[in-house]
Structure formats: C-alpha cells, structure tokens
C-alpha cells in the first residue's frame, strides 16, 4: 500500500504507546515541552522485550523499575499490575511478535507555573513499543563487536547520577559513541574516574579469564540480561566474580562479551587495538549465548501476550 494512503491515526504496525490513558501510534506519543522529563532528564525508564509473542522475565524488569521510582522519588498512579496490563495492551495492539517495550515515569510539569520545586510536579507514567531493537546490529552480533574505550570521556560519577536507576543522562555515552563511530568501532565502553571498567550505552560487559567470568560490581546498571547471564554461568558450572575490573584485566581477558535486552549475549572480538580469540566470537561466549536463546522457550521465564 502506498504510504500516503495509510491513516497514521490508526496505523499501529510500527508500534503502539499508552499515554495520558489513551493508546496511540508510538510516532504520535509526545511530551509537552515544559515536562521536566524533557527539560531536566528528570525521568526513569525500563525496557523489556517481547520475543515470539512472549515477554521475557517481565517481573525482573518491573521490580527494577519499582526500585528506580523509589530511588528518584517518583510517584505514579499505576500499580505493578496496571503497568503489566498496559504493556500487554500496547504490544497486543501493535501485533508485534518481537518488540522493544519501554515504560517510563517522568517528573512531569509543575502544577504551579514557573515553580522550581520538584514536589510541585505531577509525575506521570507512559509506555511505548516498537519493533525489536538490536543494540548491536545482527551482523555485528554474528561477527563479534569492536569496542573503543575512549580517553576523552569517563562515565558520569555514580554519586552524581545513580546508574542503577535507569536514566536518560547519556551525555557521556553520546560523546564516546561519536568518537567510536568516527574511528570505525561499533560501540563505546566507558571507564570511571578510577580507571575501572563500567558499561556502554545499553549494555553491561563481562570478561572470561582462565575459566572464570567477571563483571563490574558497581557504577553500572544492574542489567536484567547481566542477571540472566550470571544464572546461565551458574548452570554451566562456570565460576563468577562480580568485582571491580581494571582496563588491564579487560585487555588480558581470553574472551569478552556484552549483555543487553537488545540482543542478549553479544561477543566482543576487539577492544581498542586488542583482538580476542583470533578475532572471532569465543567458544564459551557462544555456549552462553545459545542457552540465553534456549531459555526464551522456557515457559517459566516468560509470559504469553494475548493478541
Ligand atoms: N547499562 C546501561 C547503561 C543500559 O542502558 C542498559 C540497557 O539499556 C544495560 C546496561 C543493559 O541492561 P539490560 O540487560 O537490562 O538491558
């Protein structure tokens, strides 16, 4: 059908959103220009995926979102059950079998015009879905991603912006990404001010060295895929350490991988000038990745969306 014939008011095929109590195409969902979510990045969100018509580990995502609301003193009307219902409703409306599903709480607008007091703002919830988003494109997942650790930008300090409350403070990542892309890397990975490895835009990172797997302990979002990967390591009988990780340990690793809702367990084959396992995805990484996708068939870890 020619695109000019599509009635965009009714076209949900590219995603559906829930906002101010209404379901509308995601392309039409918008915040008022005075919303503090927009003017101050005073907002938290979470992202769950639907795969083959099922939400994977939705309760883990809902629990993390509730924690973020509490950390940021955001109060919304919707209960956990309401949020679950809304997420089902929008994915069902879109008919998407594989979807990226974002749910958000914003500080909102002050009820008293011009007020600078966050307590005057009317916090509000909204949600939207779009076709599944690969944080690393599918061909990069197959070949293994190439990351740059930049010198010129460090991760925002966790005592300034708490990375465990999922947020839109992406100024550091964006600067890292611009340089990484200009220098032909796939993505950026940031260190903190003490030189410890943190995370990248949308992913956590793991290293394998002499049969033991490690991932940064602090200064990162506690990714749900990171949590699932730790469970998979346990099932595979692989020892795990959650600890501070130096740049030297990252470069000395036998294998490196990323974890993200947008694509699962992703092999990393290069960091800066260093390449791992002959510039190919590592054997252990691929074994963990296979289990990650197998677990999507496990009914106990997912729930069906009623289309
Ligand atoms: N770190 C950051 C900064 C993120 O934004 C994300 C996800 O978007 C992750 C890590 C990975 O978390 P998850 O596995 O829950 O997608």
PDB file of C-alpha atoms and ligand atoms in Angstrom:
ATOM      1  CA  UNK A   1       0.000   0.000   0.000  1.00  0.00           C
ATOM      2  CA  UNK A   2       1.443   3.463  -0.830  1.00  0.00           C
ATOM      3  CA  UNK A   3       2.420   5.139   2.433  1.00  0.00           C
ATOM      4  CA  UNK A   4       0.342   8.238   1.677  1.00  0.00           C
ATOM      5  CA  UNK A   5      -2.780   6.033   1.844  1.00  0.00           C
ATOM      6  CA  UNK A   6      -2.071   4.823   5.397  1.00  0.00           C
ATOM      7  CA  UNK A   7      -4.216   6.526   8.015  1.00  0.00           C
ATOM      8  CA  UNK A   8      -1.446   7.145  10.571  1.00  0.00           C
ATOM      9  CA  UNK A   9      -4.053   7.781  13.253  1.00  0.00           C
ATOM     10  CA  UNK A  10      -4.897   4.078  13.055  1.00  0.00           C
ATOM     11  CA  UNK A  11      -1.580   2.533  11.993  1.00  0.00           C
ATOM     12  CA  UNK A  12      -0.109   0.643  14.943  1.00  0.00           C
ATOM     13  CA  UNK A  13       2.158  -1.604  12.870  1.00  0.00           C
ATOM     14  CA  UNK A  14       5.274   0.399  13.817  1.00  0.00           C
ATOM     15  CA  UNK A  15       4.341   0.404  17.468  1.00  0.00           C
ATOM     16  CA  UNK A  16       1.715   1.429  19.998  1.00  0.00           C
ATOM     17  CA  UNK A  17       2.028   3.721  23.006  1.00  0.00           C
ATOM     18  CA  UNK A  18      -0.013   4.350  26.138  1.00  0.00           C
ATOM     19  CA  UNK A  19      -0.050   7.984  27.218  1.00  0.00           C
ATOM     20  CA  UNK A  20      -2.498  10.019  29.338  1.00  0.00           C
ATOM     21  CA  UNK A  21      -4.806   6.994  29.449  1.00  0.00           C
ATOM     22  CA  UNK A  22      -5.007   6.586  25.663  1.00  0.00           C
ATOM     23  CA  UNK A  23      -3.479   4.110  23.220  1.00  0.00           C
ATOM     24  CA  UNK A  24      -1.994   5.768  20.134  1.00  0.00           C
ATOM     25  CA  UNK A  25       0.654   5.010  17.480  1.00  0.00           C
ATOM     26  CA  UNK A  26       4.132   5.369  19.026  1.00  0.00           C
ATOM     27  CA  UNK A  27       5.020   8.007  16.397  1.00  0.00           C
ATOM     28  CA  UNK A  28       2.281  10.242  17.836  1.00  0.00           C
ATOM     29  CA  UNK A  29       3.225   9.937  21.531  1.00  0.00           C
ATOM     30  CA  UNK A  30       4.895  13.188  22.685  1.00  0.00           C
ATOM     31  CA  UNK A  31       5.762  15.071  25.880  1.00  0.00           C
ATOM     32  CA  UNK A  32       4.823  18.719  26.489  1.00  0.00           C
ATOM     33  CA  UNK A  33       7.865  20.982  26.035  1.00  0.00           C
ATOM     34  CA  UNK A  34       7.737  22.025  29.718  1.00  0.00           C
ATOM     35  CA  UNK A  35       7.853  18.435  31.053  1.00  0.00           C
ATOM     36  CA  UNK A  36      10.868  18.029  33.361  1.00  0.00           C
ATOM     37  CA  UNK A  37      11.493  14.636  31.795  1.00  0.00           C
ATOM     38  CA  UNK A  38      12.480  16.634  28.723  1.00  0.00           C
ATOM     39  CA  UNK A  39      13.957  19.828  30.209  1.00  0.00           C
ATOM     40  CA  UNK A  40      15.926  18.170  33.081  1.00  0.00           C
ATOM     41  CA  UNK A  41      16.214  14.486  32.022  1.00  0.00           C
ATOM     42  CA  UNK A  42      14.233  14.003  35.232  1.00  0.00           C
ATOM     43  CA  UNK A  43      12.857  10.665  34.220  1.00  0.00           C
ATOM     44  CA  UNK A  44      13.355   6.964  34.683  1.00  0.00           C
ATOM     45  CA  UNK A  45      12.505   4.103  32.383  1.00  0.00           C
ATOM     46  CA  UNK A  46      12.878   0.428  31.753  1.00  0.00           C
ATOM     47  CA  UNK A  47      12.933  -1.749  28.666  1.00  0.00           C
ATOM     48  CA  UNK A  48      11.657  -5.308  28.399  1.00  0.00           C
ATOM     49  CA  UNK A  49      11.477  -7.299  25.198  1.00  0.00           C
ATOM     50  CA  UNK A  50       8.768  -9.393  23.672  1.00  0.00           C
ATOM     51  CA  UNK A  51      10.122 -12.370  21.747  1.00  0.00           C
ATOM     52  CA  UNK A  52       7.938 -14.757  19.769  1.00  0.00           C
ATOM     53  CA  UNK A  53       4.880 -13.139  21.310  1.00  0.00           C
ATOM     54  CA  UNK A  54       6.046 -13.507  24.924  1.00  0.00           C
ATOM     55  CA  UNK A  55       7.538 -11.105  27.463  1.00  0.00           C
ATOM     56  CA  UNK A  56      10.869 -12.488  28.760  1.00  0.00           C
ATOM     57  CA  UNK A  57      11.470 -12.131  32.530  1.00  0.00           C
ATOM     58  CA  UNK A  58       8.916  -9.306  32.844  1.00  0.00           C
ATOM     59  CA  UNK A  59       8.833  -9.493  36.642  1.00  0.00           C
ATOM     60  CA  UNK A  60      12.560  -8.771  36.831  1.00  0.00           C
ATOM     61  CA  UNK A  61      12.084  -5.628  34.744  1.00  0.00           C
ATOM     62  CA  UNK A  62       9.060  -4.499  36.786  1.00  0.00           C
ATOM     63  CA  UNK A  63      10.994  -4.968  40.032  1.00  0.00           C
ATOM     64  CA  UNK A  64      13.921  -2.904  38.719  1.00  0.00           C
ATOM     65  CA  UNK A  65      11.533  -0.165  37.560  1.00  0.00           C
ATOM     66  CA  UNK A  66       9.903  -0.011  41.010  1.00  0.00           C
ATOM     67  CA  UNK A  67      13.388   0.349  42.525  1.00  0.00           C
ATOM     68  CA  UNK A  68      14.200   3.218  40.135  1.00  0.00           C
ATOM     69  CA  UNK A  69      10.966   5.033  41.065  1.00  0.00           C
ATOM     70  CA  UNK A  70      11.884   4.813  44.717  1.00  0.00           C
ATOM     71  CA  UNK A  71      15.497   5.953  44.220  1.00  0.00           C
ATOM     72  CA  UNK A  72      14.359   9.021  42.247  1.00  0.00           C
ATOM     73  CA  UNK A  73      11.348   9.877  44.457  1.00  0.00           C
ATOM     74  CA  UNK A  74       8.902   9.484  41.603  1.00  0.00           C
ATOM     75  CA  UNK A  75       5.299   8.621  42.394  1.00  0.00           C
ATOM     76  CA  UNK A  76       2.961   7.381  39.715  1.00  0.00           C
ATOM     77  CA  UNK A  77      -0.678   6.310  39.911  1.00  0.00           C
ATOM     78  CA  UNK A  78      -0.168   2.989  38.184  1.00  0.00           C
ATOM     79  CA  UNK A  79       0.364  -0.166  40.236  1.00  0.00           C
ATOM     80  CA  UNK A  80       2.622  -3.029  39.135  1.00  0.00           C
ATOM     81  CA  UNK A  81      -0.481  -4.834  37.822  1.00  0.00           C
ATOM     82  CA  UNK A  82      -1.632  -1.734  35.929  1.00  0.00           C
ATOM     83  CA  UNK A  83       1.794  -1.458  34.269  1.00  0.00           C
ATOM     84  CA  UNK A  84       1.738  -5.134  33.317  1.00  0.00           C
ATOM     85  CA  UNK A  85      -1.728  -4.687  31.794  1.00  0.00           C
ATOM     86  CA  UNK A  86      -0.650  -1.588  29.823  1.00  0.00           C
ATOM     87  CA  UNK A  87       2.445  -3.346  28.441  1.00  0.00           C
ATOM     88  CA  UNK A  88       0.338  -6.290  27.300  1.00  0.00           C
ATOM     89  CA  UNK A  89      -2.219  -3.906  25.811  1.00  0.00           C
ATOM     90  CA  UNK A  90       0.243  -1.937  23.667  1.00  0.00           C
ATOM     91  CA  UNK A  91       2.149  -4.942  22.311  1.00  0.00           C
ATOM     92  CA  UNK A  92      -1.137  -6.643  21.549  1.00  0.00           C
ATOM     93  CA  UNK A  93      -2.383  -3.513  19.786  1.00  0.00           C
ATOM     94  CA  UNK A  94       0.775  -3.346  17.656  1.00  0.00           C
ATOM     95  CA  UNK A  95       0.571  -7.061  16.778  1.00  0.00           C
ATOM     96  CA  UNK A  96       4.384  -7.137  17.066  1.00  0.00           C
ATOM     97  CA  UNK A  97       5.762 -10.595  17.927  1.00  0.00           C
ATOM     98  CA  UNK A  98       9.266  -9.243  18.566  1.00  0.00           C
ATOM     99  CA  UNK A  99       9.204  -5.878  20.292  1.00  0.00           C
ATOM    100  CA  UNK A 100      11.265  -3.371  22.271  1.00  0.00           C
ATOM    101  CA  UNK A 101       8.938  -2.200  25.020  1.00  0.00           C
ATOM    102  CA  UNK A 102       9.834   0.908  27.005  1.00  0.00           C
ATOM    103  CA  UNK A 103       7.983   2.104  30.107  1.00  0.00           C
ATOM    104  CA  UNK A 104       8.707   5.455  31.609  1.00  0.00           C
ATOM    105  CA  UNK A 105       7.998   7.663  34.625  1.00  0.00           C
ATOM    106  CA  UNK A 106       8.639  11.380  34.219  1.00  0.00           C
ATOM    107  CA  UNK A 107       8.734  14.133  36.835  1.00  0.00           C
ATOM    108  CA  UNK A 108       6.157  15.896  34.655  1.00  0.00           C
ATOM    109  CA  UNK A 109       5.182  19.573  34.682  1.00  0.00           C
ATOM    110  CA  UNK A 110       4.842  21.787  37.752  1.00  0.00           C
ATOM    111  CA  UNK A 111       1.218  22.484  38.614  1.00  0.00           C
ATOM    112  CA  UNK A 112       2.367  25.934  39.798  1.00  0.00           C
ATOM    113  CA  UNK A 113       3.581  27.776  36.670  1.00  0.00           C
ATOM    114  CA  UNK A 114       7.330  28.527  36.871  1.00  0.00           C
ATOM    115  CA  UNK A 115       7.873  26.562  40.092  1.00  0.00           C
ATOM    116  CA  UNK A 116      11.406  25.201  40.573  1.00  0.00           C
ATOM    117  CA  UNK A 117      10.282  22.800  43.303  1.00  0.00           C
ATOM    118  CA  UNK A 118      10.247  19.156  42.155  1.00  0.00           C
ATOM    119  CA  UNK A 119       7.479  18.474  44.668  1.00  0.00           C
ATOM    120  CA  UNK A 120       5.149  20.682  42.589  1.00  0.00           C
ATOM    121  CA  UNK A 121       5.439  18.411  39.566  1.00  0.00           C
ATOM    122  CA  UNK A 122       2.788  15.943  38.561  1.00  0.00           C
ATOM    123  CA  UNK A 123       4.701  12.714  37.943  1.00  0.00           C
ATOM    124  CA  UNK A 124       3.269  10.569  35.177  1.00  0.00           C
ATOM    125  CA  UNK A 125       3.681   7.213  33.512  1.00  0.00           C
ATOM    126  CA  UNK A 126       3.674   6.266  29.842  1.00  0.00           C
ATOM    127  CA  UNK A 127       4.811   3.308  27.758  1.00  0.00           C
ATOM    128  CA  UNK A 128       5.566   2.574  24.130  1.00  0.00           C
ATOM    129  CA  UNK A 129       6.694  -0.271  21.932  1.00  0.00           C
ATOM    130  CA  UNK A 130       8.429  -0.518  18.558  1.00  0.00           C
ATOM    131  CA  UNK A 131       9.763  -3.466  16.522  1.00  0.00           C
ATOM    132  CA  UNK A 132      12.627  -5.238  18.366  1.00  0.00           C
ATOM    133  CA  UNK A 133      15.776  -3.086  18.561  1.00  0.00           C
ATOM    134  CA  UNK A 134      19.211  -4.715  18.263  1.00  0.00           C
ATOM    135  CA  UNK A 135      21.681  -2.639  20.338  1.00  0.00           C
ATOM    136  CA  UNK A 136      24.378  -4.254  18.190  1.00  0.00           C
ATOM    137  CA  UNK A 137      23.155  -4.943  14.622  1.00  0.00           C
ATOM    138  CA  UNK A 138      22.554  -8.642  13.921  1.00  0.00           C
ATOM    139  CA  UNK A 139      25.582  -8.944  11.598  1.00  0.00           C
ATOM    140  CA  UNK A 140      27.775  -7.450  14.352  1.00  0.00           C
ATOM    141  CA  UNK A 141      26.381  -9.975  16.864  1.00  0.00           C
ATOM    142  CA  UNK A 142      27.481 -12.750  14.441  1.00  0.00           C
ATOM    143  CA  UNK A 143      30.942 -11.382  13.668  1.00  0.00           C
ATOM    144  CA  UNK A 144      31.636 -10.015  17.182  1.00  0.00           C
ATOM    145  CA  UNK A 145      31.563  -6.359  18.203  1.00  0.00           C
ATOM    146  CA  UNK A 146      34.504  -3.949  18.213  1.00  0.00           C
ATOM    147  CA  UNK A 147      34.537  -1.568  21.158  1.00  0.00           C
ATOM    148  CA  UNK A 148      36.516   1.561  21.813  1.00  0.00           C
ATOM    149  CA  UNK A 149      37.418   2.646  25.329  1.00  0.00           C
ATOM    150  CA  UNK A 150      37.952   6.396  24.930  1.00  0.00           C
ATOM    151  CA  UNK A 151      40.418   8.539  26.882  1.00  0.00           C
ATOM    152  CA  UNK A 152      38.464  11.755  26.496  1.00  0.00           C
ATOM    153  CA  UNK A 153      35.245  10.815  28.312  1.00  0.00           C
ATOM    154  CA  UNK A 154      34.575   8.941  31.568  1.00  0.00           C
ATOM    155  CA  UNK A 155      31.296   7.546  32.907  1.00  0.00           C
ATOM    156  CA  UNK A 156      29.251  10.058  34.952  1.00  0.00           C
ATOM    157  CA  UNK A 157      30.123   9.522  38.638  1.00  0.00           C
ATOM    158  CA  UNK A 158      27.621   7.200  40.347  1.00  0.00           C
ATOM    159  CA  UNK A 159      27.258   9.583  43.282  1.00  0.00           C
ATOM    160  CA  UNK A 160      26.111  12.258  40.821  1.00  0.00           C
ATOM    161  CA  UNK A 161      23.720  10.179  38.724  1.00  0.00           C
ATOM    162  CA  UNK A 162      22.926   6.734  40.148  1.00  0.00           C
ATOM    163  CA  UNK A 163      23.409   4.292  37.240  1.00  0.00           C
ATOM    164  CA  UNK A 164      21.283   1.645  38.995  1.00  0.00           C
ATOM    165  CA  UNK A 165      18.212   3.825  38.369  1.00  0.00           C
ATOM    166  CA  UNK A 166      17.873   3.510  34.578  1.00  0.00           C
ATOM    167  CA  UNK A 167      18.100   7.023  33.183  1.00  0.00           C
ATOM    168  CA  UNK A 168      18.430   9.325  30.179  1.00  0.00           C
ATOM    169  CA  UNK A 169      21.715  11.004  31.240  1.00  0.00           C
ATOM    170  CA  UNK A 170      23.526   9.797  28.137  1.00  0.00           C
ATOM    171  CA  UNK A 171      25.866  12.767  27.503  1.00  0.00           C
ATOM    172  CA  UNK A 172      28.930  10.653  28.327  1.00  0.00           C
ATOM    173  CA  UNK A 173      27.841   7.730  26.132  1.00  0.00           C
ATOM    174  CA  UNK A 174      26.950  10.012  23.232  1.00  0.00           C
ATOM    175  CA  UNK A 175      30.402  11.643  23.217  1.00  0.00           C
ATOM    176  CA  UNK A 176      32.023   8.199  23.395  1.00  0.00           C
ATOM    177  CA  UNK A 177      29.795   6.924  20.577  1.00  0.00           C
ATOM    178  CA  UNK A 178      30.587   9.846  18.283  1.00  0.00           C
ATOM    179  CA  UNK A 179      34.316   9.154  18.537  1.00  0.00           C
ATOM    180  CA  UNK A 180      33.891   5.368  18.313  1.00  0.00           C
ATOM    181  CA  UNK A 181      31.797   5.621  15.140  1.00  0.00           C
ATOM    182  CA  UNK A 182      34.182   8.128  13.563  1.00  0.00           C
ATOM    183  CA  UNK A 183      37.043   5.706  14.186  1.00  0.00           C
ATOM    184  CA  UNK A 184      35.106   2.705  12.770  1.00  0.00           C
ATOM    185  CA  UNK A 185      34.343   0.949  16.047  1.00  0.00           C
ATOM    186  CA  UNK A 186      30.881  -0.495  16.639  1.00  0.00           C
ATOM    187  CA  UNK A 187      30.394   0.983  20.071  1.00  0.00           C
ATOM    188  CA  UNK A 188      31.937   2.650  23.107  1.00  0.00           C
ATOM    189  CA  UNK A 189      32.736   1.303  26.584  1.00  0.00           C
ATOM    190  CA  UNK A 190      33.477   3.765  29.382  1.00  0.00           C
ATOM    191  CA  UNK A 191      35.849   3.685  32.335  1.00  0.00           C
ATOM    192  CA  UNK A 192      35.145   5.536  35.579  1.00  0.00           C
ATOM    193  CA  UNK A 193      37.433   8.179  37.100  1.00  0.00           C
ATOM    194  CA  UNK A 194      39.401   5.409  38.904  1.00  0.00           C
ATOM    195  CA  UNK A 195      40.060   3.556  35.661  1.00  0.00           C
ATOM    196  CA  UNK A 196      37.548   0.787  36.360  1.00  0.00           C
ATOM    197  CA  UNK A 197      35.517  -0.638  33.503  1.00  0.00           C
ATOM    198  CA  UNK A 198      31.842   0.377  33.717  1.00  0.00           C
ATOM    199  CA  UNK A 199      29.384  -0.149  30.846  1.00  0.00           C
ATOM    200  CA  UNK A 200      28.331   1.011  27.415  1.00  0.00           C
ATOM    201  CA  UNK A 201      25.198   2.643  26.007  1.00  0.00           C
ATOM    202  CA  UNK A 202      22.653  -0.118  26.554  1.00  0.00           C
ATOM    203  CA  UNK A 203      24.933  -2.953  27.674  1.00  0.00           C
ATOM    204  CA  UNK A 204      26.963  -4.468  30.517  1.00  0.00           C
ATOM    205  CA  UNK A 205      30.290  -6.168  29.944  1.00  0.00           C
ATOM    206  CA  UNK A 206      31.855  -9.470  31.066  1.00  0.00           C
ATOM    207  CA  UNK A 207      35.346 -10.966  30.753  1.00  0.00           C
ATOM    208  CA  UNK A 208      36.465 -14.610  30.811  1.00  0.00           C
ATOM    209  CA  UNK A 209      39.981 -15.350  32.075  1.00  0.00           C
ATOM    210  CA  UNK A 210      41.335 -18.830  32.846  1.00  0.00           C
ATOM    211  CA  UNK A 211      37.820 -20.259  33.036  1.00  0.00           C
ATOM    212  CA  UNK A 212      36.418 -17.635  35.438  1.00  0.00           C
ATOM    213  CA  UNK A 213      33.929 -14.976  34.411  1.00  0.00           C
ATOM    214  CA  UNK A 214      33.897 -11.446  35.895  1.00  0.00           C
ATOM    215  CA  UNK A 215      31.696  -8.407  35.511  1.00  0.00           C
ATOM    216  CA  UNK A 216      31.880  -4.944  37.116  1.00  0.00           C
ATOM    217  CA  UNK A 217      30.312  -4.762  40.532  1.00  0.00           C
ATOM    218  CA  UNK A 218      29.425  -1.079  40.809  1.00  0.00           C
ATOM    219  CA  UNK A 219      28.990   2.064  38.754  1.00  0.00           C
ATOM    220  CA  UNK A 220      26.687   0.216  36.353  1.00  0.00           C
ATOM    221  CA  UNK A 221      23.049  -0.542  35.711  1.00  0.00           C
ATOM    222  CA  UNK A 222      22.281  -3.969  37.123  1.00  0.00           C
ATOM    223  CA  UNK A 223      21.181  -5.263  33.739  1.00  0.00           C
ATOM    224  CA  UNK A 224      18.490  -7.926  33.619  1.00  0.00           C
ATOM    225  CA  UNK A 225      20.474  -9.686  30.865  1.00  0.00           C
ATOM    226  CA  UNK A 226      23.535  -9.451  33.165  1.00  0.00           C
ATOM    227  CA  UNK A 227      21.461 -11.181  35.867  1.00  0.00           C
ATOM    228  CA  UNK A 228      20.317 -13.847  33.396  1.00  0.00           C
ATOM    229  CA  UNK A 229      23.920 -14.323  32.158  1.00  0.00           C
ATOM    230  CA  UNK A 230      25.087 -14.849  35.762  1.00  0.00           C
ATOM    231  CA  UNK A 231      22.386 -17.529  36.176  1.00  0.00           C
ATOM    232  CA  UNK A 232      23.463 -19.151  32.901  1.00  0.00           C
ATOM    233  CA  UNK A 233      27.110 -19.230  34.081  1.00  0.00           C
ATOM    234  CA  UNK A 234      25.937 -20.975  37.229  1.00  0.00           C
ATOM    235  CA  UNK A 235      24.027 -23.542  35.161  1.00  0.00           C
ATOM    236  CA  UNK A 236      27.151 -24.115  33.024  1.00  0.00           C
ATOM    237  CA  UNK A 237      29.257 -24.562  36.164  1.00  0.00           C
ATOM    238  CA  UNK A 238      31.409 -21.516  35.377  1.00  0.00           C
ATOM    239  CA  UNK A 239      32.827 -19.611  38.372  1.00  0.00           C
ATOM    240  CA  UNK A 240      31.782 -15.968  38.513  1.00  0.00           C
ATOM    241  CA  UNK A 241      33.167 -12.855  40.250  1.00  0.00           C
ATOM    242  CA  UNK A 242      31.236  -9.596  40.489  1.00  0.00           C
ATOM    243  CA  UNK A 243      34.055  -7.150  41.208  1.00  0.00           C
ATOM    244  CA  UNK A 244      35.929  -4.041  40.111  1.00  0.00           C
ATOM    245  CA  UNK A 245      37.543  -4.667  36.739  1.00  0.00           C
ATOM    246  CA  UNK A 246      40.626  -2.799  35.507  1.00  0.00           C
ATOM    247  CA  UNK A 247      41.481  -1.915  31.916  1.00  0.00           C
ATOM    248  CA  UNK A 248      44.446  -4.331  32.190  1.00  0.00           C
ATOM    249  CA  UNK A 249      42.099  -7.184  33.135  1.00  0.00           C
ATOM    250  CA  UNK A 250      39.846  -6.280  30.211  1.00  0.00           C
ATOM    251  CA  UNK A 251      42.766  -6.366  27.768  1.00  0.00           C
ATOM    252  CA  UNK A 252      44.204  -9.578  29.307  1.00  0.00           C
ATOM    253  CA  UNK A 253      40.920 -11.486  29.004  1.00  0.00           C
ATOM    254  CA  UNK A 254      40.536 -14.681  26.970  1.00  0.00           C
ATOM    255  CA  UNK A 255      37.011 -13.672  25.885  1.00  0.00           C
ATOM    256  CA  UNK A 256      34.823 -10.599  26.334  1.00  0.00           C
ATOM    257  CA  UNK A 257      31.081 -10.276  25.857  1.00  0.00           C
ATOM    258  CA  UNK A 258      28.310  -7.736  26.353  1.00  0.00           C
ATOM    259  CA  UNK A 259      24.810  -8.304  27.711  1.00  0.00           C
ATOM    260  CA  UNK A 260      21.742  -6.337  26.670  1.00  0.00           C
ATOM    261  CA  UNK A 261      17.985  -6.692  26.400  1.00  0.00           C
ATOM    262  CA  UNK A 262      18.541  -5.533  22.814  1.00  0.00           C
ATOM    263  CA  UNK A 263      20.200  -8.736  21.620  1.00  0.00           C
ATOM    264  CA  UNK A 264      21.186 -10.894  24.602  1.00  0.00           C
ATOM    265  CA  UNK A 265      24.760 -12.119  24.968  1.00  0.00           C
ATOM    266  CA  UNK A 266      26.948 -10.431  22.350  1.00  0.00           C
ATOM    267  CA  UNK A 267      30.546 -11.498  21.614  1.00  0.00           C
ATOM    268  CA  UNK A 268      33.153  -8.725  21.753  1.00  0.00           C
ATOM    269  CA  UNK A 269      36.089  -9.537  19.498  1.00  0.00           C
ATOM    270  CA  UNK A 270      38.075  -6.300  19.762  1.00  0.00           C
ATOM    271  CA  UNK A 271      38.722  -3.610  22.371  1.00  0.00           C
ATOM    272  CA  UNK A 272      40.835  -0.753  21.010  1.00  0.00           C
ATOM    273  CA  UNK A 273      43.803  -2.429  19.242  1.00  0.00           C
ATOM    274  CA  UNK A 274      43.463  -5.757  21.105  1.00  0.00           C
ATOM    275  CA  UNK A 275      41.625  -8.667  19.493  1.00  0.00           C
ATOM    276  CA  UNK A 276      40.379 -11.813  21.264  1.00  0.00           C
ATOM    277  CA  UNK A 277      40.190 -15.498  20.234  1.00  0.00           C
ATOM    278  CA  UNK A 278      41.612 -14.896  16.745  1.00  0.00           C
ATOM    279  CA  UNK A 279      39.184 -12.060  16.126  1.00  0.00           C
ATOM    280  CA  UNK A 280      36.203 -14.414  16.322  1.00  0.00           C
ATOM    281  CA  UNK A 281      33.428 -14.932  18.905  1.00  0.00           C
ATOM    282  CA  UNK A 282      34.748 -17.031  21.815  1.00  0.00           C
ATOM    283  CA  UNK A 283      33.594 -20.620  22.397  1.00  0.00           C
ATOM    284  CA  UNK A 284      32.327 -20.011  25.924  1.00  0.00           C
ATOM    285  CA  UNK A 285      30.512 -16.844  24.861  1.00  0.00           C
ATOM    286  CA  UNK A 286      28.720 -18.759  22.095  1.00  0.00           C
ATOM    287  CA  UNK A 287      27.715 -21.515  24.530  1.00  0.00           C
ATOM    288  CA  UNK A 288      26.236 -18.951  26.948  1.00  0.00           C
ATOM    289  CA  UNK A 289      24.525 -17.155  24.060  1.00  0.00           C
ATOM    290  CA  UNK A 290      22.887 -20.422  22.905  1.00  0.00           C
ATOM    291  CA  UNK A 291      21.497 -21.023  26.403  1.00  0.00           C
ATOM    292  CA  UNK A 292      20.206 -17.443  26.570  1.00  0.00           C
ATOM    293  CA  UNK A 293      18.034 -18.037  23.496  1.00  0.00           C
ATOM    294  CA  UNK A 294      17.024 -21.546  24.666  1.00  0.00           C
ATOM    295  CA  UNK A 295      15.748 -20.017  27.893  1.00  0.00           C
ATOM    296  CA  UNK A 296      13.272 -17.990  25.809  1.00  0.00           C
ATOM    297  CA  UNK A 297      11.441 -21.286  25.184  1.00  0.00           C
ATOM    298  CA  UNK A 298      11.108 -21.867  28.933  1.00  0.00           C
ATOM    299  CA  UNK A 299       7.517 -21.046  29.909  1.00  0.00           C
ATOM    300  CA  UNK A 300       8.546 -20.325  33.497  1.00  0.00           C
ATOM    301  CA  UNK A 301      10.722 -17.397  32.349  1.00  0.00           C
ATOM    302  CA  UNK A 302       8.224 -15.728  30.037  1.00  0.00           C
ATOM    303  CA  UNK A 303       4.552 -14.882  29.689  1.00  0.00           C
ATOM    304  CA  UNK A 304       2.350 -15.016  26.603  1.00  0.00           C
ATOM    305  CA  UNK A 305       0.875 -11.840  25.154  1.00  0.00           C
ATOM    306  CA  UNK A 306      -2.805 -12.215  24.182  1.00  0.00           C
ATOM    307  CA  UNK A 307      -3.052 -10.770  20.659  1.00  0.00           C
TER     308      UNK A 307
HETATM  309  N1  LIG B   1      23.748  -0.426  31.005  1.00  0.00           N
HETATM  310  C1  LIG B   1      23.022   0.598  30.532  1.00  0.00           C
HETATM  311  C2  LIG B   1      23.514   1.993  30.714  1.00  0.00           C
HETATM  312  C3  LIG B   1      21.818   0.372  29.858  1.00  0.00           C
HETATM  313  O1  LIG B   1      21.087   1.408  29.393  1.00  0.00           O
HETATM  314  C4  LIG B   1      21.387  -0.968  29.674  1.00  0.00           C
HETATM  315  C5  LIG B   1      20.136  -1.250  28.968  1.00  0.00           C
HETATM  316  O2  LIG B   1      19.588  -0.416  28.284  1.00  0.00           O
HETATM  317  C6  LIG B   1      22.191  -2.000  30.161  1.00  0.00           C
HETATM  318  C7  LIG B   1      23.354  -1.696  30.839  1.00  0.00           C
HETATM  319  C8  LIG B   1      21.774  -3.443  29.975  1.00  0.00           C
HETATM  320  O3  LIG B   1      20.666  -3.751  30.787  1.00  0.00           O
HETATM  321  P1  LIG B   1      19.600  -4.829  30.373  1.00  0.00           P
HETATM  322  O4  LIG B   1      20.286  -6.143  30.303  1.00  0.00           O
HETATM  323  O5  LIG B   1      18.579  -4.776  31.464  1.00  0.00           O
HETATM  324  O6  LIG B   1      19.066  -4.416  29.040  1.00  0.00           O
END
